[in-house]
Amino acid sequence: PRMDETSQIQPPSSFVEIYSARSDKQLLPKLELVQRYELCEDLACALVEQAQSIYHRGHSDEEAVLLGLHSAIGSPAAGLSPAEGQWVILRLDELLQWRAPQLPAEA
């Protein structure tokens, strides 16, 4: 089923800001913005278990686990923009209730 422009999903402002803060100020069409948000939210939720697993296998430094995952999803193969990658890790941090890592500045 095709999603239409009347989607009830409202991306949080923290996600919308990724696109509104860009220098070219070009916002994505709402449908595309919602799709990008859903992709990033799903990824953050999917990484919860992986992060906990890494943590409990002896890498008991929350920040290091999050930085490692940030590095992994930051590759071009992941299909995320650098800003989306940062958002995913900060969202993952929220879901885990860990201390937010100091992420590398966007290129």
Coordinates of N, CA, C and O in Angstrom, one line a residue:
P1 N 0.8 -1.2 0.0 CA 0.0 0.0 0.0 C 0.9 1.3 0.0 O 1.8 1.3 0.8
R2 N 0.5 2.2 -0.8 CA 1.3 3.4 -1.0 C 0.9 4.4 0.1 O -0.3 4.6 0.3
M3 N 1.9 5.0 0.7 CA 1.6 6.0 1.7 C 1.3 7.3 0.9 O 1.8 7.6 -0.1
D4 N 0.4 8.1 1.5 CA 0.0 9.3 0.8 C 0.5 10.5 1.6 O 1.0 10.4 2.7
E5 N 0.3 11.7 1.1 CA 0.7 12.9 1.7 C 0.0 13.2 3.1 O 0.4 14.1 3.8
T6 N -1.0 12.4 3.4 CA -1.8 12.7 4.6 C -1.3 11.8 5.7 O -2.0 11.6 6.7
S7 N -0.1 11.2 5.6 CA 0.4 10.4 6.7 C 0.2 11.1 8.0 O 0.5 12.3 8.2
Q8 N -0.1 10.3 9.0 CA -0.3 10.8 10.4 C 1.0 10.9 11.2 O 1.0 11.4 12.3
I9 N 2.0 10.3 10.6 CA 3.3 10.3 11.3 C 3.9 11.7 11.3 O 4.0 12.3 10.3
Q10 N 4.3 12.2 12.5 CA 4.9 13.5 12.6 C 6.3 13.3 13.1 O 6.5 13.0 14.3
P11 N 7.3 13.5 12.2 CA 8.7 13.3 12.7 C 9.0 14.4 13.8 O 8.4 15.5 13.7
P12 N 9.7 14.0 14.8 CA 10.0 15.0 15.9 C 10.9 16.2 15.3 O 11.5 16.0 14.3
S13 N 10.8 17.3 16.0 CA 11.5 18.5 15.6 C 13.0 18.2 15.5 O 13.6 18.8 14.6
S14 N 13.5 17.3 16.3 CA 15.0 17.1 16.3 C 15.4 16.5 14.9 O 16.4 16.7 14.4
F15 N 14.4 15.7 14.3 CA 14.7 15.1 13.0 C 14.4 16.1 11.9 O 15.2 16.3 11.0
V16 N 13.3 16.9 12.0 CA 13.0 17.9 11.0 C 14.1 18.9 10.9 O 14.5 19.4 9.8
E17 N 14.8 19.2 12.0 CA 15.9 20.2 12.0 C 17.1 19.8 11.1 O 17.8 20.6 10.6
I18 N 17.2 18.5 10.9 CA 18.3 18.0 10.1 C 18.2 18.7 8.7 O 19.2 19.1 8.1
Y19 N 17.0 18.8 8.2 CA 16.7 19.3 6.9 C 16.5 20.8 6.9 O 16.8 21.5 5.9
S20 N 16.0 21.4 8.0 CA 15.7 22.8 8.0 C 16.9 23.6 8.3 O 17.0 24.8 8.1
A21 N 17.9 22.9 8.9 CA 19.2 23.6 9.3 C 20.2 23.7 8.2 O 21.3 24.3 8.4
R22 N 19.9 23.0 7.1 CA 20.9 23.0 6.0 C 21.1 24.3 5.4 O 20.1 25.1 5.3
S23 N 22.2 24.6 4.9 CA 22.5 25.9 4.3 C 21.6 26.2 3.1 O 21.3 27.4 2.9
D24 N 21.3 25.2 2.3 CA 20.4 25.5 1.2 C 18.9 25.6 1.6 O 18.1 26.0 0.7
K25 N 18.6 25.4 2.8 CA 17.3 25.5 3.3 C 16.2 24.8 2.5 O 15.0 25.1 2.6
Q26 N 16.6 23.8 1.8 CA 15.6 23.1 1.0 C 15.0 22.0 1.8 O 15.7 21.1 2.2
L27 N 13.7 22.1 2.2 CA 13.1 21.0 2.9 C 12.7 19.9 2.0 O 12.4 20.1 0.8
L28 N 12.7 18.7 2.5 CA 12.2 17.6 1.8 C 10.7 17.6 1.7 O 10.0 18.2 2.6
P29 N 10.1 17.1 0.6 CA 8.6 17.0 0.7 C 8.2 16.2 1.9 O 9.0 15.3 2.3
K30 N 7.1 16.5 2.5 CA 6.7 15.8 3.7 C 6.7 14.3 3.6 O 7.2 13.7 4.6
L31 N 6.3 13.7 2.6 CA 6.3 12.3 2.4 C 7.7 11.7 2.5 O 7.9 10.8 3.2
E32 N 8.6 12.4 1.8 CA 10.0 11.9 1.9 C 10.6 12.1 3.3 O 11.4 11.3 3.8
L33 N 10.3 13.2 3.9 CA 10.8 13.5 5.3 C 10.3 12.4 6.2 O 11.1 11.8 7.0
V34 N 9.0 12.0 6.1 CA 8.4 11.0 7.0 C 9.1 9.6 6.7 O 9.5 8.9 7.6
Q35 N 9.4 9.3 5.4 CA 10.1 8.1 5.1 C 11.5 8.0 5.6 O 11.9 7.0 6.2
R36 N 12.2 9.1 5.5 CA 13.6 9.2 6.1 C 13.5 9.0 7.6 O 14.3 8.4 8.2
Y37 N 12.6 9.7 8.2 CA 12.4 9.6 9.7 C 12.1 8.1 10.1 O 12.7 7.6 11.0
E38 N 11.2 7.5 9.4 CA 10.8 6.1 9.7 C 12.0 5.2 9.6 O 12.2 4.3 10.4
L39 N 12.8 5.4 8.5 CA 14.0 4.6 8.3 C 15.0 4.8 9.5 O 15.5 3.8 10.1
C40 N 15.2 6.0 9.9 CA 16.1 6.3 11.0 C 15.6 5.8 12.3 O 16.4 5.3 13.1
E41 N 14.3 6.0 12.6 CA 13.7 5.5 13.8 C 13.8 4.0 13.9 O 14.1 3.5 15.0
D42 N 13.5 3.3 12.8 CA 13.5 1.9 12.8 C 15.0 1.4 13.0 O 15.2 0.4 13.8
L43 N 15.9 2.1 12.5 CA 17.3 1.7 12.6 C 17.7 1.9 14.1 O 18.4 1.0 14.7
A44 N 17.4 3.0 14.7 CA 17.7 3.2 16.1 C 17.1 2.1 17.0 O 17.8 1.6 17.9
C45 N 15.8 1.8 16.7 CA 15.2 0.7 17.5 C 15.9 -0.6 17.3 O 16.0 -1.4 18.3
A46 N 16.2 -0.9 16.1 CA 16.9 -2.2 15.8 C 18.3 -2.2 16.4 O 18.8 -3.3 16.7
L47 N 18.9 -1.1 16.6 CA 20.3 -1.1 17.2 C 20.3 -1.3 18.7 O 21.3 -1.5 19.3
V48 N 19.1 -1.1 19.4 CA 19.1 -1.2 20.8 C 19.7 -2.5 21.3 O 20.6 -2.6 22.1
E49 N 19.1 -3.6 20.7 CA 19.6 -5.0 21.1 C 21.0 -5.2 20.8 O 21.8 -5.7 21.6
Q50 N 21.5 -4.7 19.6 CA 22.9 -4.9 19.3 C 23.8 -4.1 20.2 O 24.8 -4.6 20.7
A51 N 23.4 -2.9 20.6 CA 24.2 -2.1 21.5 C 24.3 -2.8 22.9 O 25.4 -2.8 23.5
Q52 N 23.2 -3.3 23.4 CA 23.2 -3.9 24.7 C 24.0 -5.2 24.6 O 24.8 -5.5 25.6
S53 N 24.0 -5.9 23.5 CA 24.8 -7.1 23.3 C 26.3 -6.8 23.4 O 27.0 -7.5 24.0
I54 N 26.7 -5.8 22.6 CA 28.1 -5.4 22.6 C 28.5 -5.0 24.0 O 29.6 -5.4 24.5
Y55 N 27.7 -4.2 24.7 CA 28.0 -3.7 26.0 C 28.2 -4.9 27.0 O 29.2 -4.9 27.7
H56 N 27.3 -5.9 26.9 CA 27.4 -7.0 27.9 C 28.4 -8.0 27.5 O 28.7 -8.9 28.3
R57 N 29.0 -8.0 26.3 CA 30.1 -8.9 25.9 C 31.4 -8.3 26.4 O 32.4 -8.8 25.9
G58 N 31.4 -7.3 27.2 CA 32.7 -6.9 27.8 C 33.1 -5.5 27.4 O 34.1 -5.0 27.9
H59 N 32.4 -4.9 26.4 CA 32.7 -3.5 26.0 C 31.8 -2.6 26.9 O 30.9 -1.9 26.4
S60 N 32.1 -2.5 28.2 CA 31.2 -1.9 29.1 C 31.5 -0.4 29.2 O 31.5 0.2 30.3
D61 N 31.7 0.2 28.1 CA 31.8 1.7 28.0 C 30.7 2.1 27.0 O 30.8 1.9 25.8
E62 N 29.7 2.7 27.6 CA 28.5 3.1 26.8 C 28.9 4.0 25.6 O 28.5 3.8 24.5
E63 N 29.7 5.0 25.9 CA 30.1 5.9 24.9 C 30.9 5.2 23.8 O 30.6 5.5 22.6
A64 N 31.8 4.3 24.1 CA 32.5 3.6 23.1 C 31.6 2.7 22.2 O 31.8 2.6 21.0
V65 N 30.6 2.1 22.8 CA 29.7 1.3 22.0 C 29.0 2.2 21.0 O 28.8 1.9 19.9
L66 N 28.5 3.3 21.5 CA 27.7 4.2 20.6 C 28.6 4.8 19.5 O 28.2 4.9 18.4
L67 N 29.8 5.2 19.9 CA 30.8 5.7 18.9 C 31.1 4.6 17.8 O 31.2 5.0 16.6
G68 N 31.2 3.4 18.3 CA 31.5 2.3 17.3 C 30.3 2.1 16.4 O 30.5 1.9 15.1
L69 N 29.1 2.2 16.9 CA 27.9 2.0 16.0 C 27.8 3.2 15.1 O 27.4 3.1 13.9
H70 N 28.1 4.4 15.6 CA 28.1 5.6 14.8 C 29.0 5.5 13.6 O 28.7 5.8 12.5
S71 N 30.2 4.9 13.9 CA 31.2 4.7 12.8 C 30.6 3.7 11.8 O 30.8 3.9 10.6
A72 N 30.0 2.7 12.3 CA 29.5 1.6 11.4 C 28.3 2.2 10.5 O 28.3 1.9 9.3
I73 N 27.4 3.0 11.0 CA 26.3 3.5 10.2 C 26.7 4.7 9.4 O 26.0 5.2 8.6
G74 N 27.9 5.2 9.7 CA 28.4 6.4 9.0 C 29.0 6.1 7.6 O 29.3 7.0 6.9
S75 N 29.1 4.8 7.3 CA 29.7 4.5 6.0 C 28.7 4.8 4.9 O 27.5 4.7 5.1
P76 N 29.1 5.1 3.7 CA 28.2 5.4 2.6 C 27.2 4.3 2.3 O 26.1 4.5 1.9
A77 N 27.7 3.0 2.6 CA 26.8 1.9 2.3 C 25.6 1.9 3.2 O 24.6 1.2 2.8
A78 N 25.6 2.5 4.3 CA 24.4 2.6 5.2 C 23.3 3.4 4.6 O 22.2 3.2 5.0
G79 N 23.6 4.3 3.7 CA 22.6 5.1 3.0 C 22.0 6.2 3.8 O 21.0 6.7 3.5
L80 N 22.7 6.6 4.9 CA 22.3 7.8 5.7 C 23.2 9.0 5.5 O 24.4 8.8 5.2
S81 N 22.6 10.1 5.6 CA 23.5 11.3 5.6 C 24.2 11.4 6.9 O 23.8 10.8 7.9
P82 N 25.3 12.1 7.0 CA 26.0 12.3 8.3 C 25.1 12.8 9.4 O 25.1 12.3 10.5
A83 N 24.2 13.7 9.1 CA 23.3 14.2 10.1 C 22.3 13.2 10.5 O 21.9 13.1 11.7
E84 N 21.8 12.4 9.6 CA 20.9 11.3 10.0 C 21.6 10.3 10.8 O 21.0 9.8 11.8
G85 N 22.8 10.0 10.5 CA 23.6 9.0 11.3 C 23.8 9.5 12.8 O 23.6 8.8 13.7
Q86 N 24.0 10.8 12.9 CA 24.1 11.4 14.3 C 22.8 11.3 15.0 O 22.7 11.0 16.2
W87 N 21.7 11.6 14.3 CA 20.4 11.6 14.9 C 20.1 10.1 15.4 O 19.6 10.0 16.5
V88 N 20.4 9.1 14.5 CA 20.1 7.7 14.9 C 20.9 7.4 16.2 O 20.3 6.8 17.1
I89 N 22.1 7.8 16.3 CA 22.9 7.5 17.5 C 22.4 8.2 18.7 O 22.2 7.6 19.8
L90 N 22.0 9.5 18.6 CA 21.4 10.2 19.7 C 20.1 9.6 20.1 O 19.7 9.6 21.3
R91 N 19.3 9.2 19.1 CA 18.0 8.5 19.4 C 18.3 7.2 20.1 O 17.6 6.8 21.1
L92 N 19.2 6.4 19.7 CA 19.6 5.2 20.3 C 20.0 5.4 21.8 O 19.6 4.7 22.7
D93 N 20.8 6.5 22.0 CA 21.2 6.9 23.3 C 20.0 7.1 24.2 O 19.9 6.7 25.3
E94 N 19.0 7.8 23.6 CA 17.7 8.1 24.4 C 17.0 6.8 24.7 O 16.5 6.6 25.8
L95 N 16.9 5.9 23.7 CA 16.2 4.6 23.9 C 16.9 3.8 25.0 O 16.2 3.1 25.8
L96 N 18.2 3.8 25.0 CA 19.0 3.0 26.0 C 19.1 3.7 27.4 O 19.5 3.1 28.3
Q97 N 18.9 5.0 27.4 CA 19.0 5.9 28.5 C 20.5 5.8 29.0 O 20.8 5.7 30.2
W98 N 21.4 6.0 28.0 CA 22.8 6.0 28.3 C 23.2 7.5 28.2 O 22.5 8.4 27.9
R99 N 24.5 7.7 28.5 CA 25.1 9.0 28.5 C 25.4 9.3 27.0 O 26.1 8.5 26.4
A100 N 25.0 10.4 26.5 CA 25.2 10.8 25.1 C 26.7 10.9 24.8 O 27.4 11.6 25.6
P101 N 27.1 10.3 23.7 CA 28.6 10.4 23.4 C 28.8 11.8 22.7 O 27.9 12.4 22.2
Q102 N 30.1 12.2 22.7 CA 30.5 13.4 22.0 C 30.8 12.9 20.6 O 31.8 12.2 20.3
L103 N 29.9 13.1 19.6 CA 30.0 12.6 18.3 C 30.9 13.5 17.5 O 31.0 14.7 17.7
P104 N 31.7 12.9 16.5 CA 32.5 13.8 15.7 C 31.7 14.8 14.9 O 30.5 14.5 14.6
A105 N 32.2 15.9 14.7 CA 31.5 17.0 14.0 C 31.3 16.5 12.6 O 32.0 15.7 12.0
E106 N 30.1 17.0 12.0 CA 29.8 16.6 10.6 C 30.8 17.2 9.7 O 31.3 18.3 9.9
A107 N 31.1 16.4 8.7 CA 32.0 16.9 7.7 C 31.4 17.9 6.8 O 30.2 17.9 6.6

